[in-house]
Amino acid sequence: MTRKWSLFTKMVTFLALLLLAIAGLYGYTVATSIDTMQRELETSRLNQLKFLADRLENDIDQLTLNAYNLLQDPSVRDYAILPAIEHLVDRNRLKMTITEKLKLQSTASAWTNTLTLYFPATGDLLSSDPHSALKSEYDFSQLVPDRWIYDHPTSEFILYVPDRGRTGDVSVMLSFPAENIRKLLASYEGKSRPYLYHPSGRFIFDDHTESTTAIRIAGQLGTRTIDGTLSMVTEANGMSYLVSAMPTALDDWMLIEYTPLERILQPIRKSTTLFAGATAALLLLGVLFAFELYRNVQLPIRKLVNGLARFKEGDYGVRIGIVPAREFRLLTEGFNDMAKQVGDLIDKVLTEQIRAKEAEFKQLQSQINPHFLYNCLFFIKSKARVGDTESVEAMALSLGEYYRYMARTDKDMVPLRSELDLIRNYVSILNLRKPRIDYIADVDEELMDLEIPRLLLQPLVENAVLHGIEPKTGRGTLRITGRRLGDGFVLTVEDDGVGMTDETLMRLRGELKGAKSEEAGYGVWNVRQRFVRKFGPGAVLEIDSKPGEGTTVTLRCDSRAQEATPA
């Protein structure tokens, strides 16, 4: 059976699907926006980081250029071959000139730095910092040429540039403290803080960088080498970060910048949360609205439809409870008034039908009584004509007892015992006229007080005598039996008269089930009608007969029939 959805279910399902579609579209829009914003953020961060890396590279290139320019300076070249031209130049003056140039080159840069010249031929060490404590046999022998080296004890970056020309050997060592880079990092304009990282595990932070997070993020980069730029999302401290990295002019050092995505995406997430709350509120309001429609519209309509269905099935006592909806109050009150009026009308009709049935019962009894009376009067007339006064007296007494029984019309139902007494008087009257009937009554004692319609058995006995025993030659037997059948009973009126042919029996059975007719006779038809009306449709009258063997009329009633139609 196909299940029908209620209006409430349909509305809630529609609202849920509608809000689900809106939520899905909004979620797709938010995801697209976040993806676009993340890409734009990556580009923006890389551009800012590249700008910072370019500044770092420019400052370092300027220092490096100063170092290489010193190697080409004539004074430096002359000092490199000083042993060969010492007779031509003043050693001290040349040394002072070179020292002044070193200081000038060092101060020309915005970064704090130290320029140092080493001349292997003379063993001299000239520096822009007169307090430099570098030792040639240690410093220069340990340095890698043309490569920036970070000296952790002094926190300085050192570049060693040797130049072994034809005019003599000279080397330049350029160094600057890491504080220069910290100041550059501190000048970075942005909410995130960049820092430098070396795969060996060394870091350079400014004063505002949260070192713990920076170290964890750098640890996820490992020892990988970055040729161009790197942008990725990683987790640290339970938060997501957008990490941007690129190489610097300092060998193997990377410039890293990280931005908390939660801070960037917080407005979007806040709007998403607000939208989810608004969607949930709309869904709740929709459900409440649908429930109100269900309670105030569908439920009253369903009650009205169910009431009409029950009314159609014959339940005229159905009433609809008053619903709170004012719009349906008039309908329910009108239905209740209509049902009450129809119920009252049907009660009146049923009352009239009952009265009509009672009148019909009286009429049926009146139809039975004259028939029997006519037979008795003709008998008395016949006996009086022949002067049989004893028979006339006996007939008159028996007939008086009979009519005393018949005159009690206050009750339609009588005990079976009284009906059997009436039949005994009836058979006695018949035997007074012609003593040829043997009467046998075999009824269980427990059935003697059974209430049956008045004159239920007498017409059957009369028909048995007139149509069965009378046409028969010789004596005949009339037997009445009564037995308990479960909670019901069965009564039979049996004679051994001439019986009926099969054709006559079939016609009689058909006529008994139809309307009253002259062919069926008043007696048996009336008995069946009264028996069925008193005991219900479960009460049946059956006729069996065989030619030359007699006829049996059976009255059968089960317990349900008695309960359905009480007397």
Coordinates of C-alpha atoms in Angstrom, one line a residue:
M1 CA 0.0 0.0 0.0
T2 CA 1.4 3.4 -1.0
R3 CA 2.1 5.6 1.9
K4 CA 0.5 9.0 1.7
W5 CA 2.6 11.9 3.1
S6 CA 0.8 14.4 5.4
L7 CA 0.8 18.1 4.7
F8 CA 3.0 18.6 7.7
T9 CA 5.6 16.1 6.4
K10 CA 5.5 17.6 2.9
M11 CA 6.1 21.1 4.2
V12 CA 8.9 20.1 6.5
T13 CA 10.5 18.1 3.8
F14 CA 10.2 21.0 1.3
L15 CA 11.7 23.4 3.8
A16 CA 14.5 21.1 4.7
L17 CA 15.4 20.5 1.0
L18 CA 15.2 24.2 0.3
L19 CA 17.4 25.1 3.2
L20 CA 19.7 22.3 2.3
A21 CA 20.0 23.6 -1.2
I22 CA 20.7 27.1 0.1
A23 CA 23.2 25.8 2.6
G24 CA 24.9 23.7 -0.1
L25 CA 25.1 26.7 -2.4
Y26 CA 26.4 28.9 0.4
G27 CA 28.9 26.3 1.4
Y28 CA 30.2 26.1 -2.2
T29 CA 30.4 29.9 -2.3
V30 CA 32.3 30.0 1.0
A31 CA 34.7 27.3 -0.1
T32 CA 35.3 29.1 -3.4
S33 CA 35.8 32.4 -1.6
I34 CA 38.2 30.8 0.9
D35 CA 40.2 29.1 -1.9
T36 CA 40.3 32.4 -3.8
M37 CA 41.3 34.3 -0.8
Q38 CA 43.9 31.8 0.1
R39 CA 45.4 32.0 -3.4
E40 CA 45.3 35.8 -3.3
L41 CA 46.8 35.7 0.2
E42 CA 49.6 33.5 -1.0
T43 CA 50.4 35.8 -3.9
S44 CA 50.3 38.9 -1.6
R45 CA 52.5 37.3 1.0
L46 CA 55.0 36.1 -1.5
N47 CA 55.1 39.6 -3.1
Q48 CA 55.7 41.2 0.3
L49 CA 58.3 38.6 1.2
K50 CA 60.0 39.0 -2.1
F51 CA 60.2 42.7 -1.5
L52 CA 61.8 42.1 1.8
A53 CA 64.2 39.6 0.2
D54 CA 65.1 42.1 -2.5
R55 CA 65.9 44.7 0.1
L56 CA 68.1 42.2 1.9
E57 CA 69.8 41.3 -1.4
N58 CA 70.3 45.0 -2.3
D59 CA 72.0 45.7 1.0
I60 CA 74.2 42.6 0.8
D61 CA 75.1 43.3 -2.8
Q62 CA 76.1 46.8 -1.9
L63 CA 78.4 45.5 0.8
T64 CA 79.8 42.8 -1.6
L65 CA 80.3 45.4 -4.3
N66 CA 82.4 47.5 -1.8
A67 CA 84.5 44.5 -1.1
Y68 CA 85.2 43.8 -4.7
N69 CA 85.9 47.4 -5.4
L70 CA 88.6 47.4 -2.8
L71 CA 90.4 44.7 -4.6
Q72 CA 90.6 47.0 -7.6
D73 CA 91.7 50.1 -5.7
P74 CA 95.2 51.3 -6.8
S75 CA 96.4 51.9 -3.2
V76 CA 95.4 48.4 -2.3
R77 CA 97.2 47.1 -5.3
D78 CA 100.3 49.1 -4.5
Y79 CA 100.3 47.8 -0.9
A80 CA 100.0 44.2 -2.2
I81 CA 103.4 44.7 -4.0
L82 CA 104.9 46.9 -1.3
P83 CA 108.1 44.8 -1.0
A84 CA 108.9 45.6 -4.7
I85 CA 108.1 49.3 -4.6
E86 CA 108.8 50.1 -1.0
H87 CA 111.6 52.5 -2.1
L88 CA 109.2 54.4 -4.2
V89 CA 106.3 54.9 -1.6
D90 CA 105.9 55.8 2.0
R91 CA 104.6 52.7 3.7
N92 CA 102.9 54.4 6.6
R93 CA 101.2 57.0 4.4
L94 CA 100.0 54.3 2.1
K95 CA 98.7 52.3 5.0
M96 CA 96.8 55.3 6.4
T97 CA 95.3 55.9 3.0
I98 CA 94.0 52.4 2.7
T99 CA 92.7 52.5 6.3
E100 CA 90.8 55.7 5.5
K101 CA 89.3 54.1 2.4
L102 CA 88.2 51.1 4.4
K103 CA 86.4 53.3 6.9
L104 CA 84.9 55.3 4.1
Q105 CA 83.6 52.2 2.3
S106 CA 82.3 50.7 5.6
T107 CA 80.4 53.8 6.6
A108 CA 79.0 54.3 3.1
S109 CA 76.5 51.4 3.8
A110 CA 73.5 51.7 6.0
W111 CA 74.4 48.5 7.6
T112 CA 77.1 48.1 10.3
N113 CA 79.9 46.2 8.7
T114 CA 83.6 45.6 8.9
L115 CA 86.0 45.5 5.9
T116 CA 89.3 43.8 6.5
L117 CA 92.3 43.5 4.0
Y118 CA 94.9 40.8 4.4
F119 CA 98.2 41.0 2.6
P120 CA 100.1 37.7 2.6
A121 CA 103.3 39.2 1.2
T122 CA 103.8 41.6 4.2
G123 CA 101.5 39.8 6.7
D124 CA 99.7 43.1 7.3
L125 CA 96.1 43.2 8.3
L126 CA 94.2 46.4 7.7
S127 CA 90.6 46.8 8.9
S128 CA 87.9 49.5 9.1
D129 CA 87.6 48.5 12.7
P130 CA 90.9 49.2 14.5
H131 CA 89.8 46.9 17.4
S132 CA 89.4 43.9 15.2
A133 CA 91.0 40.9 16.9
L134 CA 91.0 38.6 13.9
K135 CA 94.1 36.6 13.4
S136 CA 95.2 35.8 9.9
E137 CA 96.4 32.3 10.6
Y138 CA 93.0 31.4 12.1
D139 CA 90.4 33.5 10.3
F140 CA 91.5 33.3 6.7
S141 CA 92.6 29.7 6.8
Q142 CA 89.1 28.6 8.0
L143 CA 87.0 30.7 5.7
V144 CA 85.5 29.3 2.4
P145 CA 86.2 31.7 -0.5
D146 CA 83.3 33.6 -2.0
R147 CA 80.6 32.2 0.3
W148 CA 78.7 33.7 3.2
I149 CA 79.5 32.0 6.5
Y150 CA 77.6 32.6 9.8
D151 CA 79.9 32.8 12.8
H152 CA 77.6 31.7 15.7
P153 CA 79.9 32.9 18.6
T154 CA 80.1 36.4 17.2
S155 CA 76.6 36.4 15.5
E156 CA 78.2 37.7 12.3
F157 CA 78.0 36.9 8.6
I158 CA 81.4 36.7 7.0
L159 CA 82.3 36.8 3.3
Y160 CA 85.9 35.9 2.3
V161 CA 87.0 37.2 -1.1
P162 CA 90.6 36.2 -2.1
D163 CA 92.3 37.8 -5.1
R164 CA 95.5 36.3 -6.4
G165 CA 96.5 38.7 -9.1
R166 CA 99.8 39.1 -10.9
T167 CA 100.6 42.1 -8.9
G168 CA 100.4 40.3 -5.6
D169 CA 98.1 38.5 -3.3
V170 CA 95.4 40.3 -1.3
S171 CA 92.2 39.1 0.4
V172 CA 89.1 40.9 1.6
M173 CA 86.9 39.8 4.5
L174 CA 83.5 41.4 4.8
S175 CA 81.5 40.9 7.9
F176 CA 78.4 42.3 9.4
P177 CA 76.4 41.5 12.5
A178 CA 73.1 39.7 12.4
E179 CA 71.6 42.7 14.1
N180 CA 71.4 44.4 10.7
I181 CA 69.0 41.6 9.5
R182 CA 67.0 41.8 12.7
K183 CA 66.4 45.5 12.1
L184 CA 65.4 44.8 8.5
L185 CA 63.0 42.1 9.7
A186 CA 61.6 44.6 12.3
S187 CA 60.9 47.1 9.5
Y188 CA 58.6 44.6 7.7
E189 CA 55.1 46.1 7.4
G190 CA 52.6 43.4 8.1
K191 CA 50.8 41.5 10.8
S192 CA 53.0 38.4 10.3
R193 CA 56.7 38.3 11.3
P194 CA 59.3 37.0 8.8
Y195 CA 62.5 35.3 10.0
L196 CA 65.7 33.7 8.5
Y197 CA 66.3 30.0 8.8
H198 CA 69.2 27.8 8.0
P199 CA 68.8 24.0 7.5
S200 CA 71.5 23.5 10.1
G201 CA 68.9 24.7 12.7
R202 CA 69.9 28.3 13.1
F203 CA 67.4 31.1 13.2
I204 CA 67.4 34.9 13.1
F205 CA 64.3 36.5 14.6
D206 CA 63.3 40.0 15.3
D207 CA 62.1 41.0 18.7
H208 CA 58.4 40.4 17.9
T209 CA 58.6 36.9 16.4
E210 CA 57.0 34.1 18.4
S211 CA 60.0 31.8 18.2
T212 CA 58.3 28.6 19.3
T213 CA 55.8 28.6 16.5
A214 CA 58.5 29.7 14.0
I215 CA 60.8 26.9 15.0
R216 CA 58.0 24.3 14.6
I217 CA 57.0 25.6 11.2
A218 CA 60.7 25.7 10.0
G219 CA 61.1 22.1 11.3
Q220 CA 58.4 21.0 8.9
L221 CA 60.4 22.4 6.0
G222 CA 63.3 20.1 7.0
T223 CA 66.4 20.3 5.0
R224 CA 64.7 20.9 1.6
T225 CA 66.3 23.3 -0.8
I226 CA 64.1 26.0 -2.2
D227 CA 65.0 27.1 -5.7
G228 CA 62.2 29.6 -6.3
T229 CA 59.3 30.3 -3.9
L230 CA 57.3 28.0 -1.6
S231 CA 53.8 28.5 -0.3
M232 CA 52.0 25.9 1.7
V233 CA 49.5 25.4 4.6
T234 CA 50.7 23.6 7.7
E235 CA 49.6 22.9 11.2
A236 CA 51.4 24.1 14.4
N237 CA 50.2 24.5 17.9
G238 CA 46.8 23.3 16.9
M239 CA 46.4 26.1 14.3
S240 CA 46.6 26.4 10.5
Y241 CA 49.3 28.6 9.0
L242 CA 50.0 29.8 5.5
V243 CA 53.8 29.5 5.2
S244 CA 55.7 31.4 2.5
A245 CA 59.4 30.9 1.9
M246 CA 62.1 31.8 -0.6
P247 CA 66.0 31.7 -0.8
T248 CA 68.1 34.8 0.1
A249 CA 71.4 36.2 -1.0
L250 CA 72.9 34.6 2.0
D251 CA 74.0 31.1 1.0
D252 CA 71.5 28.4 2.2
W253 CA 69.5 30.8 4.3
M254 CA 65.8 31.0 3.7
L255 CA 63.4 33.9 4.4
I256 CA 60.2 32.5 5.9
E257 CA 57.0 34.2 6.8
Y258 CA 53.9 32.6 8.3
T259 CA 50.3 33.9 8.7
P260 CA 47.6 32.4 10.9
L261 CA 44.8 31.4 8.5
E262 CA 42.3 31.5 11.3
R263 CA 42.9 35.2 11.7
I264 CA 42.5 35.8 8.0
L265 CA 39.5 33.6 7.6
Q266 CA 37.8 34.6 10.8
P267 CA 35.4 37.0 9.2
I268 CA 34.3 34.4 6.7
R269 CA 33.9 31.8 9.4
K270 CA 32.0 34.2 11.5
S271 CA 29.6 34.9 8.6
T272 CA 29.4 31.2 8.0
T273 CA 28.5 30.6 11.6
L274 CA 25.9 33.4 11.5
F275 CA 24.5 31.9 8.3
A276 CA 24.3 28.5 9.9
G277 CA 22.5 29.9 12.9
A278 CA 20.1 31.9 10.7
T279 CA 19.4 28.8 8.6
A280 CA 18.7 26.7 11.7
A281 CA 16.5 29.5 13.0
L282 CA 14.6 29.6 9.7
L283 CA 14.3 25.8 9.7
L284 CA 12.9 25.9 13.2
L285 CA 10.5 28.7 12.3
G286 CA 9.5 26.8 9.2
V287 CA 8.8 23.6 11.3
L288 CA 6.8 25.6 13.8
F289 CA 4.9 27.3 11.0
A290 CA 4.2 23.9 9.4
F291 CA 3.2 22.4 12.7
E292 CA 0.8 25.3 13.2
L293 CA -0.7 24.6 9.8
Y294 CA -0.9 20.9 10.6
R295 CA -2.6 21.6 14.0
N296 CA -4.9 24.3 12.8
V297 CA -5.6 23.1 9.2
Q298 CA -4.7 19.5 8.5
L299 CA -5.7 18.0 11.8
P300 CA -9.2 19.6 11.8
I301 CA -9.7 18.5 8.2
R302 CA -8.6 15.0 9.0
K303 CA -11.0 14.9 12.0
L304 CA -13.8 16.1 9.7
V305 CA -12.9 13.5 7.0
N306 CA -12.7 10.7 9.6
G307 CA -16.0 11.9 11.1
L308 CA -17.7 11.8 7.6
A309 CA -16.2 8.4 6.9
R310 CA -17.6 7.0 10.2
F311 CA -20.9 8.8 9.5
K312 CA -21.0 7.2 6.1
E313 CA -20.4 3.7 7.7
G314 CA -23.5 4.2 9.9
D315 CA -22.0 5.6 13.1
Y316 CA -24.5 8.4 13.5
G317 CA -23.3 9.0 17.1
V318 CA -19.9 10.3 15.9
R319 CA -19.0 13.8 17.1
I320 CA -16.0 16.0 16.3
G321 CA -14.2 17.6 19.2
I322 CA -14.1 21.4 19.1
V323 CA -10.8 22.4 17.5
P324 CA -9.0 25.6 18.5
A325 CA -8.8 27.0 15.0
R326 CA -11.6 29.6 14.7
E327 CA -11.8 29.0 10.9
F328 CA -12.9 25.4 11.4
R329 CA -15.1 25.9 14.5
L330 CA -18.1 26.7 12.3
L331 CA -17.6 23.5 10.2
T332 CA -17.2 21.2 13.2
E333 CA -20.1 22.7 15.0
G334 CA -22.2 22.4 11.8
F335 CA -21.1 18.8 11.4
N336 CA -22.0 17.9 15.0
D337 CA -25.4 19.6 14.6
M338 CA -26.1 17.8 11.4
A339 CA -25.0 14.4 12.9
K340 CA -27.2 15.0 15.9
Q341 CA -30.2 15.8 13.7
V342 CA -29.6 12.8 11.5
G343 CA -29.1 10.6 14.5
D344 CA -32.4 11.8 16.1
L345 CA -34.2 11.4 12.8
I346 CA -32.8 7.8 12.4
D347 CA -33.8 7.1 16.0
K348 CA -37.3 8.2 15.2
V349 CA -37.4 6.1 12.0
L350 CA -36.1 3.1 13.9
T351 CA -38.7 3.6 16.6
E352 CA -41.4 3.8 13.9
Q353 CA -40.0 0.6 12.3
I354 CA -40.1 -1.2 15.6
R355 CA -43.7 -0.1 16.1
A356 CA -44.5 -1.2 12.6
K357 CA -42.9 -4.6 13.2
E358 CA -44.9 -5.0 16.4
A359 CA -48.0 -4.1 14.6
E360 CA -47.1 -6.6 11.9
F361 CA -46.6 -9.2 14.6
K362 CA -50.1 -8.5 15.9
Q363 CA -51.4 -8.7 12.4
L364 CA -49.6 -12.1 11.8
Q365 CA -51.1 -13.4 15.0
S366 CA -54.6 -12.2 14.0
Q367 CA -54.0 -14.0 10.7
I368 CA -53.2 -17.2 12.5
N369 CA -56.0 -17.1 15.1
P370 CA -59.0 -16.9 12.7
H371 CA -57.6 -19.8 10.6
F372 CA -57.5 -22.1 13.7
L373 CA -60.8 -20.7 14.9
Y374 CA -62.6 -21.5 11.7
N375 CA -61.5 -25.1 11.8
C376 CA -62.6 -25.5 15.4
L377 CA -66.0 -23.9 14.8
F378 CA -66.6 -26.2 11.8
F379 CA -65.8 -29.2 14.0
I380 CA -68.2 -28.1 16.7
K381 CA -70.9 -27.5 14.1
S382 CA -70.4 -31.0 12.7
K383 CA -70.6 -32.6 16.2
A384 CA -73.6 -30.6 17.2
R385 CA -75.3 -31.6 14.0
V386 CA -74.9 -35.3 14.9
G387 CA -75.8 -34.7 18.6
D388 CA -72.4 -35.5 20.1
T389 CA -72.8 -33.2 23.0
E390 CA -69.8 -34.7 24.9
S391 CA -67.5 -34.0 22.0
V392 CA -69.0 -30.5 21.7
E393 CA -68.5 -29.9 25.4
A394 CA -64.9 -31.3 25.3
M395 CA -64.3 -29.2 22.2
A396 CA -65.7 -26.1 23.9
L397 CA -63.6 -26.6 27.0
S398 CA -60.4 -27.2 25.0
L399 CA -61.2 -24.2 22.8
G400 CA -61.8 -22.1 25.8
E401 CA -58.4 -23.0 27.2
Y402 CA -56.9 -22.3 23.8
Y403 CA -58.5 -18.8 23.6
R404 CA -57.6 -18.0 27.2
Y405 CA -54.0 -18.5 26.1
M406 CA -54.6 -16.5 22.9
A407 CA -56.2 -13.6 24.8
R408 CA -53.0 -12.8 26.7
T409 CA -51.6 -10.4 24.1
D410 CA -49.5 -8.5 26.6
K411 CA -46.5 -10.6 25.9
D412 CA -45.1 -11.7 22.5
M413 CA -42.8 -14.2 24.0
V414 CA -43.9 -17.2 26.1
P415 CA -42.2 -20.2 27.6
L416 CA -41.9 -23.3 25.4
R417 CA -43.8 -25.2 28.1
S418 CA -46.9 -23.0 27.5
E419 CA -46.6 -23.5 23.8
L420 CA -46.5 -27.3 24.2
D421 CA -49.6 -27.2 26.5
L422 CA -51.4 -25.3 23.7
I423 CA -50.4 -28.0 21.2
R424 CA -51.5 -30.7 23.5
N425 CA -55.0 -29.0 23.8
Y426 CA -55.0 -28.6 20.0
V427 CA -54.2 -32.2 19.3
S428 CA -56.9 -33.2 21.9
I429 CA -59.4 -31.1 20.0
L430 CA -58.4 -32.8 16.8
N431 CA -58.7 -36.3 18.3
L432 CA -62.1 -35.4 19.6
R433 CA -63.2 -35.0 16.0
K434 CA -61.3 -38.0 14.7
P435 CA -59.1 -40.1 17.0
R436 CA -56.2 -40.9 14.6
I437 CA -53.3 -38.8 15.8
D438 CA -50.6 -40.1 18.1
Y439 CA -48.9 -37.1 19.7
I440 CA -45.3 -37.4 21.2
A441 CA -43.5 -34.5 22.9
D442 CA -39.8 -35.3 23.5
V443 CA -38.2 -32.0 24.7
D444 CA -35.3 -31.5 27.1
E445 CA -36.4 -30.2 30.5
E446 CA -33.8 -27.4 30.3
L447 CA -35.6 -26.1 27.2
M448 CA -39.0 -25.9 28.9
D449 CA -38.5 -22.4 30.1
L450 CA -37.1 -21.2 26.7
E451 CA -38.8 -18.0 25.6
I452 CA -40.2 -18.3 22.1
P453 CA -42.7 -16.2 20.0
R454 CA -46.3 -17.0 20.8
L455 CA -47.9 -19.5 18.4
L456 CA -44.6 -20.4 16.9
L457 CA -45.2 -24.2 16.8
Q458 CA -49.0 -24.3 16.5
P459 CA -49.2 -23.4 12.8
L460 CA -46.5 -26.0 12.0
V461 CA -48.5 -28.7 13.9
E462 CA -51.7 -27.6 12.1
N463 CA -50.0 -27.9 8.7
A464 CA -48.6 -31.3 9.7
V465 CA -52.1 -32.5 10.5
L466 CA -54.0 -30.9 7.6
H467 CA -51.4 -31.6 4.8
G468 CA -49.6 -34.7 6.1
I469 CA -51.8 -36.9 8.4
E470 CA -55.3 -36.0 7.2
P471 CA -54.7 -37.2 3.6
K472 CA -53.1 -40.4 4.9
T473 CA -55.0 -43.6 5.3
G474 CA -55.0 -44.8 8.9
R475 CA -53.4 -43.4 12.0
G476 CA -50.6 -40.9 12.0
T477 CA -47.9 -39.8 14.4
L478 CA -47.0 -36.2 15.3
R479 CA -43.6 -35.8 17.1
I480 CA -42.2 -32.6 18.6
T481 CA -38.6 -32.8 19.8
G482 CA -36.4 -30.1 21.5
R483 CA -32.6 -30.3 22.1
R484 CA -29.9 -28.0 23.3
L485 CA -27.5 -27.1 20.5
G486 CA -24.4 -25.7 22.3
D487 CA -25.6 -22.4 23.6
G488 CA -28.5 -22.5 21.1
F489 CA -31.4 -24.9 20.5
V490 CA -33.2 -26.9 17.8
L491 CA -36.9 -27.7 17.7
T492 CA -38.5 -30.1 15.2
V493 CA -42.1 -30.8 14.2
E494 CA -42.3 -34.2 12.5
D495 CA -45.1 -36.2 11.0
D496 CA -45.3 -39.5 9.1
G497 CA -47.9 -38.3 6.7
V498 CA -48.0 -38.3 2.9
G499 CA -45.1 -36.0 2.5
M500 CA -44.2 -33.8 -0.6
T501 CA -42.6 -34.4 -3.9
D502 CA -39.2 -32.9 -4.6
E503 CA -40.7 -30.3 -6.9
T504 CA -43.3 -29.2 -4.4
L505 CA -40.6 -29.1 -1.7
M506 CA -38.2 -26.9 -3.7
R507 CA -41.1 -24.5 -4.7
L508 CA -42.1 -24.2 -1.0
R509 CA -38.6 -23.5 0.1
G510 CA -38.2 -20.7 -2.5
E511 CA -41.5 -19.2 -1.6
L512 CA -40.7 -19.1 2.1
K513 CA -37.6 -17.0 1.4
G514 CA -39.6 -14.5 -0.6
A515 CA -42.5 -12.2 0.1
K516 CA -45.8 -13.5 1.6
S517 CA -47.9 -15.3 -1.0
E518 CA -51.0 -17.4 -1.1
E519 CA -49.1 -20.4 -2.5
A520 CA -46.7 -20.4 0.5
G521 CA -49.6 -20.1 3.0
Y522 CA -49.9 -17.8 5.9
G523 CA -48.9 -20.3 8.6
V524 CA -45.4 -21.4 7.7
W525 CA -44.4 -18.1 6.2
N526 CA -45.5 -16.2 9.3
V527 CA -43.6 -18.7 11.6
R528 CA -40.4 -18.1 9.7
Q529 CA -40.8 -14.3 9.6
R530 CA -41.5 -14.2 13.4
F531 CA -38.7 -16.6 14.2
V532 CA -36.1 -14.8 12.2
R533 CA -37.1 -11.3 13.5
K534 CA -37.0 -12.4 17.1
F535 CA -33.8 -14.4 17.0
G536 CA -31.9 -12.7 14.2
P537 CA -30.4 -13.8 10.9
G538 CA -28.8 -16.8 12.6
A539 CA -32.2 -18.3 13.1
V540 CA -33.3 -20.7 10.3
L541 CA -36.4 -22.7 9.4
E542 CA -35.7 -25.8 7.3
I543 CA -38.2 -28.2 5.7
D544 CA -37.4 -31.8 4.7
S545 CA -40.0 -34.1 3.2
K546 CA -40.2 -37.4 1.2
P547 CA -43.3 -38.7 -0.5
G548 CA -45.0 -41.4 1.6
E549 CA -42.7 -40.9 4.6
G550 CA -43.7 -37.6 6.0
T551 CA -42.4 -34.1 6.6
T552 CA -40.0 -32.5 9.1
V553 CA -39.8 -28.8 10.0
T554 CA -36.7 -27.8 11.9
L555 CA -36.3 -24.5 13.8
R556 CA -32.6 -23.9 14.6
C557 CA -31.0 -21.0 16.4
D558 CA -27.4 -20.6 17.7
S559 CA -26.3 -18.5 20.6
R560 CA -25.0 -15.5 18.6
A561 CA -28.5 -15.1 17.0
Q562 CA -30.1 -15.0 20.5
E563 CA -27.6 -12.4 21.7
A564 CA -28.0 -10.3 18.5
T565 CA -31.7 -10.0 18.8
P566 CA -32.9 -10.3 22.4
A567 CA -36.6 -10.8 23.1

